[in-house]
Amino acid sequence: MATTLALTSRKELMHKAGWKIDQNEEACYIDIDADGDSDRDDDDNRVPSHWCNLPDLILEEIFTYLTPRERYYAGLACKQWYRAFYLPAVWNNFLVDDRTLTRQKYNYYSGWQYCLDHMRTQHCLARIGRHLRGLEFRPEVSFNNIYQFMTMLSWSMGKGMETNSSSDLKGMGQRIRSLTYIFPCNMSQANDPEGIKLFGTGGQMLKGLKDLLSKLRYLRVLRLVDFVLENYEAKHLLDEVLDACCTTMKVLNIVNVTTHHCPIMHVGLFINLQILTIAPQNIDDDVLSLLADTRLKHLHLLQNCYTASYLTINHCSVRAWRILKRDNPRLKIHLRLESLSDGELVIQPEAPVYSITYSAPKSMILPDALIRMIDNYHNTLAIYGYEMLPRYCSPKAFHNRIDSLMLLICRQCFNLHTLLIREKISTSTVLLLARTARNLRHLHVRRFAVVLRCDWPRHPEWSDEFYAWLRRCSRSYEAVECEVSQILGENWHFLSDQEYKELTVDVQAIY
């Protein structure tokens, strides 16, 4: 009898415990408190939740923030969430990094490494492969995992295109409309005194990517960033893409395909291309002549921290830009610099430049460069400014500041409607900018960089009333904000450093 009671008590204890898989995929034993039985009466009185009745739009938005592993476990909660697992918007973007669908494997030389789990990957592709709409590859260290994933996906898509393909592979990857591949070309260590060390992709990685691109027949958005290829590889990078997506491609982003001058002629052969982002060393007069016959609306010339110095990059000729403006008058050129170090943009003479933006904390406004920009783009420039907070000290003296340069660009560029100022200026300059720029709609100024003073010398054309108004309103931030709000016709205020840090400008927006 005692033995029976002991076995019964052990069974009860076993029912009150269990095994659970933690975040590191390790099993841990969990005991359930014995006093949980006393709460059963309270559980019976609880009202059931209605999380399962959320609309599909909200469920799609929630599932997009989850990793594939988290989506799988969320789909096990109820039938509605299991159905939400296969909603189209949930798989708009599938991120593949070093640890996606991997397992730990011990290596004698390198220790524990994350290796691609082929069984899990094949099972995952069989279940969600036909629902994928976007792919994003972000390798960091383990390029082999990315290569094996691309190889398996290409093989599955090839088998799915066959006539007698299995039901699991049928339609594999046919809904993919966008692909992003950002290559980590900087292989330097954090404590490396030499800084950036560039190593491009190529070989089997490039072959596997091109094989995958050849099977994406309905691709609309393609982003290949920082590949840093050799010239002979770069010239054939888009062969498969052009053959498969000549008429469907809408957005193409190929930044730093090479570090040296190497025109990519393929970009001018996509008939319906609307947005092109490319580094200035990968275009020339022949590329512009091809782009003139397309439906391109926005051409972004982007320079980042891996782009060669602007002193080593040759600009396109004035004749080529004039032909482009004649054949494609709706095209807008956007110049942008993204770098953590000091740098300057490549000036394209007489190009229809619509926006000039900097995302470089160490880049200062140079008078010579700004005057050249005004001379070349005063008829078309609409957006100008510096994003991010500066990492240098702005001078306080009036003759060393940028006040006169900002007023010059507002006077000469009559189409200017967005201006971002992060360097030190005075309150009187803010008032003059708002009064001078006729089409100015968005003026973003850091309050921390604004000096309370009227240090402008009196201009002969200023009346006594205007000069008195300028001196009176420059004495306080509140008065400046009130006057600028009346001039712009909206509630305007200075931006704090946190607000300015989060500020981004949509250069493609229609104003």
Short mmCIF file of C-alpha atoms in Angstrom, two decimals:
data_model
loop_
_atom_site.label_atom_id
_atom_site.label_comp_id
_atom_site.label_asym_id
_atom_site.label_seq_id
_atom_site.Cartn_x
_atom_site.Cartn_y
_atom_site.Cartn_z
CA MET A 1 0.00 0.00 0.00
CA ALA A 2 2.81 2.38 0.89
CA THR A 3 4.53 1.57 -2.42
CA THR A 4 1.34 2.40 -4.35
CA LEU A 5 1.00 5.74 -2.54
CA ALA A 6 4.63 6.59 -3.29
CA LEU A 7 4.18 5.82 -7.00
CA THR A 8 1.01 7.92 -7.07
CA SER A 9 2.75 10.87 -5.47
CA ARG A 10 5.64 10.57 -7.94
CA LYS A 11 3.21 10.59 -10.88
CA GLU A 12 1.58 13.74 -9.48
CA LEU A 13 4.97 15.39 -9.22
CA MET A 14 5.79 14.37 -12.79
CA HIS A 15 2.56 15.94 -14.01
CA LYS A 16 3.61 19.17 -12.29
CA ALA A 17 6.93 19.46 -14.11
CA GLY A 18 8.24 19.42 -17.65
CA TRP A 19 11.00 20.20 -20.09
CA LYS A 20 11.32 23.48 -22.00
CA ILE A 21 13.61 24.67 -24.80
CA ASP A 22 15.22 28.02 -23.97
CA GLN A 23 16.56 30.67 -26.38
CA ASN A 24 19.87 28.84 -26.77
CA GLU A 25 18.02 25.68 -27.86
CA GLU A 26 19.02 23.91 -24.67
CA ALA A 27 16.57 21.78 -22.68
CA CYS A 28 15.87 22.89 -19.11
CA TYR A 29 13.70 21.14 -16.49
CA ILE A 30 10.94 23.31 -14.97
CA ASP A 31 9.04 22.55 -11.77
CA ILE A 32 5.51 23.84 -11.35
CA ASP A 33 4.65 25.09 -7.88
CA ALA A 34 2.34 22.86 -5.92
CA ASP A 35 0.21 25.75 -4.80
CA GLY A 36 -0.88 26.25 -8.42
CA ASP A 37 -3.79 23.90 -7.82
CA SER A 38 -5.24 26.36 -5.34
CA ASP A 39 -5.61 28.87 -8.15
CA ARG A 40 -7.82 26.65 -10.31
CA ASP A 41 -10.95 28.23 -8.93
CA ASP A 42 -9.65 31.65 -9.91
CA ASP A 43 -8.78 30.36 -13.38
CA ASP A 44 -12.35 29.14 -13.86
CA ASN A 45 -13.65 32.63 -13.15
CA ARG A 46 -11.35 34.36 -15.62
CA VAL A 47 -12.80 35.78 -18.82
CA PRO A 48 -11.11 34.31 -21.93
CA SER A 49 -9.07 36.75 -24.00
CA HIS A 50 -9.92 37.65 -27.57
CA TRP A 51 -6.40 37.84 -29.02
CA CYS A 52 -7.38 35.17 -31.53
CA ASN A 53 -10.04 37.51 -32.97
CA LEU A 54 -7.65 40.28 -34.02
CA PRO A 55 -8.16 41.53 -37.60
CA ASP A 56 -5.82 40.20 -40.26
CA LEU A 57 -4.25 43.62 -40.83
CA ILE A 58 -3.17 43.85 -37.20
CA LEU A 59 -1.95 40.24 -37.13
CA GLU A 60 0.13 40.85 -40.25
CA GLU A 61 1.71 43.90 -38.67
CA ILE A 62 2.52 41.98 -35.47
CA PHE A 63 3.99 38.99 -37.29
CA THR A 64 6.27 41.19 -39.40
CA TYR A 65 8.19 42.16 -36.24
CA LEU A 66 8.87 38.52 -35.35
CA THR A 67 11.71 36.30 -36.49
CA PRO A 68 10.82 33.15 -38.48
CA ARG A 69 11.32 31.07 -35.33
CA GLU A 70 9.02 33.32 -33.30
CA ARG A 71 6.41 33.29 -36.05
CA TYR A 72 6.42 29.50 -36.02
CA TYR A 73 5.77 29.30 -32.28
CA ALA A 74 3.14 32.05 -32.46
CA GLY A 75 1.36 30.05 -35.16
CA LEU A 76 0.96 27.16 -32.71
CA ALA A 77 -1.17 29.26 -30.34
CA CYS A 78 -4.52 28.88 -32.13
CA LYS A 79 -6.09 28.28 -35.53
CA GLN A 80 -6.40 31.97 -36.32
CA TRP A 81 -2.73 32.63 -35.61
CA TYR A 82 -1.78 29.55 -37.60
CA ARG A 83 -3.68 31.02 -40.54
CA ALA A 84 -1.95 34.38 -39.95
CA PHE A 85 1.38 32.59 -40.33
CA TYR A 86 0.63 32.26 -44.07
CA LEU A 87 -0.78 35.75 -44.68
CA PRO A 88 0.96 37.46 -47.63
CA ALA A 89 2.22 40.58 -45.84
CA VAL A 90 3.93 38.50 -43.13
CA TRP A 91 6.54 37.27 -45.62
CA ASN A 92 7.15 40.55 -47.42
CA ASN A 93 10.75 40.34 -46.21
CA PHE A 94 12.72 37.25 -45.16
CA LEU A 95 16.00 38.18 -43.46
CA VAL A 96 18.88 35.73 -43.88
CA ASP A 97 21.89 36.36 -41.64
CA ASP A 98 24.63 34.24 -40.10
CA ARG A 99 22.29 32.43 -37.69
CA THR A 100 19.17 31.97 -39.78
CA LEU A 101 18.11 28.28 -39.75
CA THR A 102 21.42 27.20 -38.22
CA ARG A 103 22.56 24.86 -35.47
CA GLN A 104 25.70 24.79 -33.40
CA LYS A 105 28.46 22.47 -34.53
CA TYR A 106 31.83 21.97 -32.91
CA ASN A 107 34.91 22.62 -35.01
CA TYR A 108 38.29 21.39 -33.78
CA TYR A 109 40.07 24.59 -34.86
CA SER A 110 37.39 27.25 -34.38
CA GLY A 111 35.28 25.81 -31.54
CA TRP A 112 31.50 26.04 -31.65
CA GLN A 113 30.22 27.44 -34.94
CA TYR A 114 26.76 28.12 -36.34
CA CYS A 115 26.23 25.97 -39.43
CA LEU A 116 23.21 25.85 -41.72
CA ASP A 117 20.79 23.09 -40.78
CA HIS A 118 19.86 21.61 -44.16
CA MET A 119 16.89 19.63 -42.89
CA ARG A 120 15.32 22.63 -41.18
CA THR A 121 16.05 24.83 -44.19
CA GLN A 122 14.44 22.40 -46.62
CA HIS A 123 11.42 22.03 -44.35
CA CYS A 124 11.14 25.80 -43.97
CA LEU A 125 11.35 26.44 -47.72
CA ALA A 126 8.77 23.73 -48.39
CA ARG A 127 6.30 25.45 -46.06
CA ILE A 128 6.85 29.15 -46.75
CA GLY A 129 8.85 29.24 -49.99
CA ARG A 130 5.81 29.93 -52.14
CA HIS A 131 4.75 32.80 -49.84
CA LEU A 132 8.05 34.73 -49.85
CA ARG A 133 7.87 38.20 -51.37
CA GLY A 134 11.22 39.63 -50.36
CA LEU A 135 14.71 38.34 -49.52
CA GLU A 136 17.39 40.20 -47.61
CA PHE A 137 20.90 38.80 -47.18
CA ARG A 138 23.03 40.36 -44.45
CA PRO A 139 26.11 38.22 -43.89
CA GLU A 140 28.61 39.25 -41.23
CA VAL A 141 31.16 36.48 -40.81
CA SER A 142 29.79 33.16 -42.05
CA PHE A 143 29.49 33.56 -45.81
CA ASN A 144 29.26 29.80 -46.24
CA ASN A 145 25.81 29.72 -44.60
CA ILE A 146 24.53 32.38 -47.00
CA TYR A 147 26.00 30.54 -49.98
CA GLN A 148 24.40 27.22 -48.96
CA PHE A 149 21.02 28.90 -48.39
CA MET A 150 21.14 30.50 -51.85
CA THR A 151 22.14 27.18 -53.39
CA MET A 152 19.26 25.33 -51.72
CA LEU A 153 16.76 28.02 -52.68
CA SER A 154 17.97 28.02 -56.29
CA TRP A 155 17.73 24.23 -56.48
CA SER A 156 14.23 24.25 -54.98
CA MET A 157 13.08 26.94 -57.41
CA GLY A 158 14.54 25.02 -60.33
CA LYS A 159 12.76 21.84 -59.29
CA GLY A 160 9.53 23.77 -58.74
CA MET A 161 9.59 25.01 -62.34
CA GLU A 162 9.64 21.49 -63.72
CA THR A 163 6.45 19.97 -65.10
CA ASN A 164 6.28 17.00 -62.74
CA SER A 165 7.46 18.83 -59.62
CA SER A 166 6.26 17.86 -56.16
CA SER A 167 3.54 19.83 -54.43
CA ASP A 168 6.00 21.15 -51.80
CA LEU A 169 8.25 22.73 -54.44
CA LYS A 170 5.60 23.95 -56.84
CA GLY A 171 5.55 27.74 -57.04
CA MET A 172 8.71 28.04 -54.95
CA GLY A 173 9.94 31.66 -54.95
CA GLN A 174 7.59 32.77 -57.73
CA ARG A 175 6.23 35.61 -55.57
CA ILE A 176 9.61 37.14 -54.72
CA ARG A 177 9.58 40.75 -55.88
CA SER A 178 12.58 42.25 -54.04
CA LEU A 179 16.08 41.10 -53.15
CA THR A 180 18.67 42.90 -51.02
CA TYR A 181 22.28 41.83 -50.55
CA ILE A 182 24.53 44.04 -48.41
CA PHE A 183 28.07 42.71 -48.42
CA PRO A 184 30.30 43.53 -45.39
CA CYS A 185 33.33 44.55 -47.43
CA ASN A 186 35.16 46.09 -44.48
CA MET A 187 37.19 43.26 -42.95
CA SER A 188 39.28 45.36 -40.57
CA GLN A 189 39.23 44.79 -36.83
CA ALA A 190 37.95 47.35 -34.35
CA ASN A 191 41.46 47.96 -33.00
CA ASP A 192 43.07 48.12 -36.45
CA PRO A 193 45.02 51.39 -36.74
CA GLU A 194 44.86 51.33 -40.54
CA GLY A 195 41.08 51.60 -40.49
CA ILE A 196 39.13 50.34 -43.50
CA LYS A 197 40.30 47.21 -45.33
CA LEU A 198 38.13 46.40 -48.32
CA PHE A 199 37.62 42.88 -49.61
CA GLY A 200 35.01 42.34 -52.31
CA THR A 201 32.87 39.31 -52.98
CA GLY A 202 33.20 37.06 -55.99
CA GLY A 203 33.98 33.47 -56.87
CA GLN A 204 31.42 30.94 -55.67
CA MET A 205 29.44 33.55 -53.70
CA LEU A 206 28.92 35.63 -56.82
CA LYS A 207 28.14 32.54 -58.88
CA GLY A 208 25.52 31.37 -56.38
CA LEU A 209 23.91 34.82 -56.30
CA LYS A 210 23.77 35.07 -60.09
CA ASP A 211 22.25 31.59 -60.28
CA LEU A 212 19.54 32.69 -57.85
CA LEU A 213 18.91 35.94 -59.74
CA SER A 214 18.46 34.04 -63.00
CA LYS A 215 15.43 32.25 -61.54
CA LEU A 216 13.69 35.38 -60.20
CA ARG A 217 11.57 36.23 -63.24
CA TYR A 218 9.33 38.83 -61.62
CA LEU A 219 11.86 40.83 -59.61
CA ARG A 220 10.99 44.51 -59.22
CA VAL A 221 13.43 45.74 -56.57
CA LEU A 222 17.12 44.76 -56.49
CA ARG A 223 19.73 46.15 -54.09
CA LEU A 224 23.35 45.01 -54.36
CA VAL A 225 25.48 47.14 -52.04
CA ASP A 226 29.26 47.26 -51.55
CA PHE A 227 30.25 44.29 -53.68
CA VAL A 228 33.65 45.85 -54.57
CA LEU A 229 34.23 43.59 -57.56
CA GLU A 230 36.97 43.53 -60.12
CA ASN A 231 36.14 45.28 -63.38
CA TYR A 232 35.84 42.06 -65.40
CA GLU A 233 33.33 40.67 -62.85
CA ALA A 234 31.36 43.91 -62.51
CA LYS A 235 30.74 44.16 -66.26
CA HIS A 236 28.80 40.87 -66.19
CA LEU A 237 27.11 41.29 -62.79
CA LEU A 238 23.66 42.05 -64.19
CA ASP A 239 23.65 39.68 -67.16
CA GLU A 240 21.19 37.22 -65.61
CA VAL A 241 19.08 40.01 -64.09
CA LEU A 242 18.72 41.78 -67.42
CA ASP A 243 17.72 38.56 -69.14
CA ALA A 244 15.08 37.71 -66.51
CA CYS A 245 13.73 41.13 -65.46
CA CYS A 246 14.29 43.49 -68.37
CA THR A 247 10.70 44.77 -68.29
CA THR A 248 9.71 44.24 -64.65
CA MET A 249 12.55 45.96 -62.79
CA LYS A 250 11.43 49.22 -61.12
CA VAL A 251 14.05 49.99 -58.45
CA LEU A 252 17.77 49.21 -58.83
CA ASN A 253 20.41 49.96 -56.19
CA ILE A 254 24.00 49.03 -57.07
CA VAL A 255 26.36 51.08 -54.91
CA ASN A 256 30.12 50.49 -55.07
CA VAL A 257 30.06 47.63 -57.55
CA THR A 258 33.70 48.62 -57.99
CA THR A 259 35.98 51.09 -56.26
CA HIS A 260 37.56 52.28 -59.51
CA HIS A 261 36.03 53.74 -62.64
CA CYS A 262 33.92 51.06 -64.33
CA PRO A 263 30.70 52.06 -66.14
CA ILE A 264 27.83 49.59 -65.69
CA MET A 265 26.04 49.73 -69.04
CA HIS A 266 23.28 47.31 -68.01
CA VAL A 267 21.46 49.95 -65.94
CA GLY A 268 20.36 51.75 -69.09
CA LEU A 269 18.71 48.67 -70.59
CA PHE A 270 15.89 48.20 -68.06
CA ILE A 271 12.96 49.64 -69.96
CA ASN A 272 10.64 50.46 -67.07
CA LEU A 273 13.25 51.39 -64.47
CA GLN A 274 12.07 54.32 -62.31
CA ILE A 275 14.60 54.65 -59.46
CA LEU A 276 18.34 54.04 -59.84
CA THR A 277 20.92 54.38 -57.07
CA ILE A 278 24.53 54.08 -58.17
CA ALA A 279 27.99 55.31 -57.20
CA PRO A 280 29.46 58.09 -59.38
CA GLN A 281 32.45 55.94 -60.47
CA ASN A 282 30.06 53.50 -62.18
CA ILE A 283 28.50 55.97 -64.65
CA ASP A 284 29.85 57.88 -67.64
CA ASP A 285 28.56 59.64 -70.75
CA ASP A 286 27.53 56.38 -72.43
CA VAL A 287 25.46 55.31 -69.41
CA LEU A 288 23.71 58.70 -69.38
CA SER A 289 22.89 58.37 -73.08
CA LEU A 290 21.20 55.03 -72.37
CA LEU A 291 19.31 56.41 -69.36
CA ALA A 292 17.96 59.24 -71.50
CA ASP A 293 15.79 56.75 -73.42
CA THR A 294 14.27 55.13 -70.31
CA ARG A 295 11.42 56.09 -67.99
CA LEU A 296 13.78 56.85 -65.13
CA LYS A 297 12.41 59.38 -62.64
CA HIS A 298 15.06 59.48 -59.90
CA LEU A 299 18.81 59.00 -60.24
CA HIS A 300 20.63 58.82 -56.89
CA LEU A 301 24.40 59.31 -57.00
CA LEU A 302 25.44 57.92 -53.63
CA GLN A 303 28.87 58.06 -52.03
CA ASN A 304 29.46 56.16 -48.79
CA CYS A 305 32.46 55.43 -46.60
CA TYR A 306 33.72 52.75 -49.03
CA THR A 307 33.58 54.97 -52.11
CA ALA A 308 36.87 56.30 -53.40
CA SER A 309 37.81 59.93 -52.71
CA TYR A 310 35.93 62.52 -54.73
CA LEU A 311 39.27 63.79 -56.03
CA THR A 312 39.82 60.50 -57.91
CA ILE A 313 36.35 60.30 -59.53
CA ASN A 314 35.70 61.99 -62.84
CA HIS A 315 32.37 63.68 -63.46
CA CYS A 316 30.29 63.27 -66.61
CA SER A 317 30.54 65.82 -69.35
CA VAL A 318 28.28 68.84 -69.68
CA ARG A 319 27.16 67.67 -73.12
CA ALA A 320 25.94 64.32 -71.74
CA TRP A 321 23.89 66.03 -69.02
CA ARG A 322 22.36 68.43 -71.53
CA ILE A 323 21.28 65.54 -73.76
CA LEU A 324 19.82 63.76 -70.74
CA LYS A 325 17.81 66.84 -69.73
CA ARG A 326 16.54 67.23 -73.30
CA ASP A 327 15.42 63.61 -73.76
CA ASN A 328 14.20 62.99 -70.20
CA PRO A 329 13.11 66.35 -68.73
CA ARG A 330 11.31 64.79 -65.75
CA LEU A 331 14.44 63.12 -64.37
CA LYS A 332 15.64 64.32 -60.95
CA ILE A 333 19.22 63.86 -59.77
CA HIS A 334 19.96 63.37 -56.07
CA LEU A 335 23.48 63.77 -54.68
CA ARG A 336 24.13 62.19 -51.28
CA LEU A 337 27.14 61.51 -49.08
CA GLU A 338 27.03 58.92 -46.29
CA SER A 339 30.25 58.63 -44.33
CA LEU A 340 31.59 58.78 -40.79
CA SER A 341 34.69 60.62 -41.95
CA ASP A 342 35.26 63.89 -43.75
CA GLY A 343 34.45 64.00 -47.47
CA GLU A 344 32.81 65.93 -50.28
CA LEU A 345 30.45 65.22 -53.15
CA VAL A 346 31.40 64.85 -56.79
CA ILE A 347 30.02 67.89 -58.58
CA GLN A 348 28.25 67.00 -61.84
CA PRO A 349 28.27 70.20 -63.94
CA GLU A 350 24.86 71.35 -65.25
CA ALA A 351 23.10 68.21 -64.07
CA PRO A 352 19.41 68.59 -63.09
CA VAL A 353 20.21 68.14 -59.40
CA TYR A 354 17.09 68.23 -57.26
CA SER A 355 18.55 67.46 -53.81
CA ILE A 356 21.92 67.57 -52.06
CA THR A 357 22.05 65.85 -48.67
CA TYR A 358 24.86 64.84 -46.35
CA SER A 359 24.79 62.16 -43.70
CA ALA A 360 28.33 62.71 -42.50
CA PRO A 361 28.96 64.03 -38.97
CA LYS A 362 32.47 65.32 -39.78
CA SER A 363 31.70 67.09 -43.06
CA MET A 364 31.55 70.87 -42.89
CA ILE A 365 30.06 73.35 -45.34
CA LEU A 366 32.91 74.49 -47.59
CA PRO A 367 32.39 77.91 -49.23
CA ASP A 368 34.05 76.97 -52.53
CA ALA A 369 32.04 73.74 -52.90
CA LEU A 370 28.75 75.45 -52.02
CA ILE A 371 29.34 78.28 -54.50
CA ARG A 372 30.05 75.72 -57.24
CA MET A 373 26.80 73.94 -56.39
CA ILE A 374 24.86 77.19 -56.58
CA ASP A 375 26.39 78.06 -59.95
CA ASN A 376 25.49 74.67 -61.44
CA TYR A 377 22.15 73.88 -59.77
CA HIS A 378 20.49 77.21 -58.95
CA ASN A 379 17.60 76.48 -61.35
CA THR A 380 16.76 72.99 -60.07
CA LEU A 381 17.96 72.62 -56.47
CA ALA A 382 15.03 72.13 -54.07
CA ILE A 383 16.50 70.27 -51.05
CA TYR A 384 19.78 71.01 -49.28
CA GLY A 385 21.02 70.09 -45.85
CA TYR A 386 23.09 68.04 -43.45
CA GLU A 387 21.61 65.21 -41.43
CA MET A 388 23.00 63.83 -38.14
CA LEU A 389 24.64 65.85 -35.39
CA PRO A 390 28.05 67.40 -36.15
CA ARG A 391 31.24 66.12 -34.55
CA TYR A 392 33.17 69.37 -34.73
CA CYS A 393 32.99 72.82 -33.17
CA SER A 394 31.38 75.56 -35.24
CA PRO A 395 33.04 79.00 -35.10
CA LYS A 396 31.26 81.76 -33.20
CA ALA A 397 32.49 84.82 -35.09
CA PHE A 398 30.13 86.06 -37.78
CA HIS A 399 32.73 86.22 -40.57
CA ASN A 400 33.69 82.57 -39.88
CA ARG A 401 30.15 81.19 -39.75
CA ILE A 402 27.89 80.01 -42.59
CA ASP A 403 25.19 82.71 -42.19
CA SER A 404 26.03 84.51 -45.44
CA LEU A 405 26.31 81.21 -47.36
CA MET A 406 22.87 80.07 -46.21
CA LEU A 407 21.36 83.40 -47.22
CA LEU A 408 23.11 83.15 -50.60
CA ILE A 409 21.65 79.74 -51.39
CA CYS A 410 18.16 80.96 -50.45
CA ARG A 411 18.50 83.96 -52.75
CA GLN A 412 19.96 82.15 -55.76
CA CYS A 413 18.03 78.83 -55.60
CA PHE A 414 14.47 80.09 -56.03
CA ASN A 415 13.02 76.52 -56.05
CA LEU A 416 14.47 75.65 -52.65
CA HIS A 417 11.72 74.31 -50.36
CA THR A 418 13.64 72.25 -47.75
CA LEU A 419 16.68 73.42 -45.82
CA LEU A 420 18.50 71.63 -42.96
CA ILE A 421 20.99 73.62 -40.87
CA ARG A 422 23.03 72.02 -38.09
CA GLU A 423 25.94 74.48 -37.83
CA LYS A 424 26.00 77.62 -35.73
CA ILE A 425 23.99 80.61 -36.97
CA SER A 426 22.27 83.56 -35.31
CA THR A 427 18.58 84.20 -34.70
CA SER A 428 18.66 87.12 -37.12
CA THR A 429 19.87 84.76 -39.86
CA VAL A 430 16.91 82.46 -39.25
CA LEU A 431 14.54 85.39 -39.73
CA LEU A 432 16.32 86.50 -42.91
CA LEU A 433 16.18 82.98 -44.34
CA ALA A 434 12.45 82.73 -43.75
CA ARG A 435 11.87 86.15 -45.37
CA THR A 436 14.22 85.61 -48.32
CA ALA A 437 13.37 82.08 -49.53
CA ARG A 438 10.10 82.46 -51.41
CA ASN A 439 9.24 78.77 -51.76
CA LEU A 440 10.68 77.58 -48.46
CA ARG A 441 8.29 75.15 -46.74
CA HIS A 442 10.48 73.08 -44.42
CA LEU A 443 13.17 74.81 -42.37
CA HIS A 444 14.96 72.59 -39.85
CA VAL A 445 17.35 74.33 -37.45
CA ARG A 446 19.05 73.04 -34.28
CA ARG A 447 18.21 75.23 -31.32
CA PHE A 448 21.46 74.36 -29.58
CA ALA A 449 23.41 75.86 -32.52
CA VAL A 450 21.47 79.15 -32.71
CA VAL A 451 23.04 82.27 -31.16
CA LEU A 452 20.79 84.97 -29.69
CA ARG A 453 22.01 88.07 -31.46
CA CYS A 454 21.59 90.33 -34.47
CA ASP A 455 25.13 90.57 -35.82
CA TRP A 456 24.31 91.30 -39.44
CA PRO A 457 25.68 94.61 -40.72
CA ARG A 458 22.92 96.84 -41.94
CA HIS A 459 22.25 96.54 -45.66
CA PRO A 460 21.61 99.78 -47.59
CA GLU A 461 18.33 98.42 -48.94
CA TRP A 462 16.93 97.74 -45.46
CA SER A 463 14.50 100.28 -44.14
CA ASP A 464 14.61 101.57 -40.57
CA GLU A 465 11.39 99.71 -39.77
CA PHE A 466 12.71 96.38 -41.11
CA TYR A 467 16.03 96.69 -39.29
CA ALA A 468 14.25 97.55 -36.05
CA TRP A 469 11.99 94.51 -36.49
CA LEU A 470 15.02 92.30 -37.14
CA ARG A 471 16.83 93.48 -34.00
CA ARG A 472 13.74 93.26 -31.82
CA CYS A 473 12.71 89.73 -32.83
CA SER A 474 16.26 88.38 -32.59
CA ARG A 475 16.35 88.80 -28.82
CA SER A 476 14.46 85.60 -27.91
CA TYR A 477 13.82 82.16 -29.32
CA GLU A 478 10.09 82.48 -28.73
CA ALA A 479 9.87 85.65 -30.83
CA VAL A 480 11.79 84.02 -33.68
CA GLU A 481 9.53 80.96 -33.61
CA CYS A 482 6.45 83.17 -33.66
CA GLU A 483 7.67 85.25 -36.61
CA VAL A 484 8.84 82.26 -38.66
CA SER A 485 5.51 80.51 -38.01
CA GLN A 486 3.67 83.50 -39.47
CA ILE A 487 5.95 83.64 -42.50
CA LEU A 488 5.77 79.90 -43.30
CA GLY A 489 2.08 79.65 -42.46
CA GLU A 490 2.48 76.74 -40.01
CA ASN A 491 3.50 76.03 -36.45
CA TRP A 492 7.30 76.18 -36.52
CA HIS A 493 9.85 75.63 -33.76
CA PHE A 494 13.54 74.99 -33.26
CA LEU A 495 14.57 71.34 -33.07
CA SER A 496 16.28 69.77 -30.12
CA ASP A 497 19.37 67.66 -30.70
CA GLN A 498 17.33 64.48 -30.30
CA GLU A 499 14.75 65.65 -32.84
CA TYR A 500 17.44 66.69 -35.29
CA LYS A 501 19.26 63.40 -34.84
CA GLU A 502 16.12 61.48 -35.87
CA LEU A 503 15.44 63.80 -38.82
CA THR A 504 15.40 62.28 -42.31
CA VAL A 505 14.35 63.83 -45.59
CA ASP A 506 12.36 62.02 -48.26
CA VAL A 507 13.88 63.48 -51.42
CA GLN A 508 11.40 61.60 -53.63
CA ALA A 509 8.32 63.07 -51.98
CA ILE A 510 6.10 65.26 -54.12
CA TYR A 511 5.75 68.76 -52.64
#
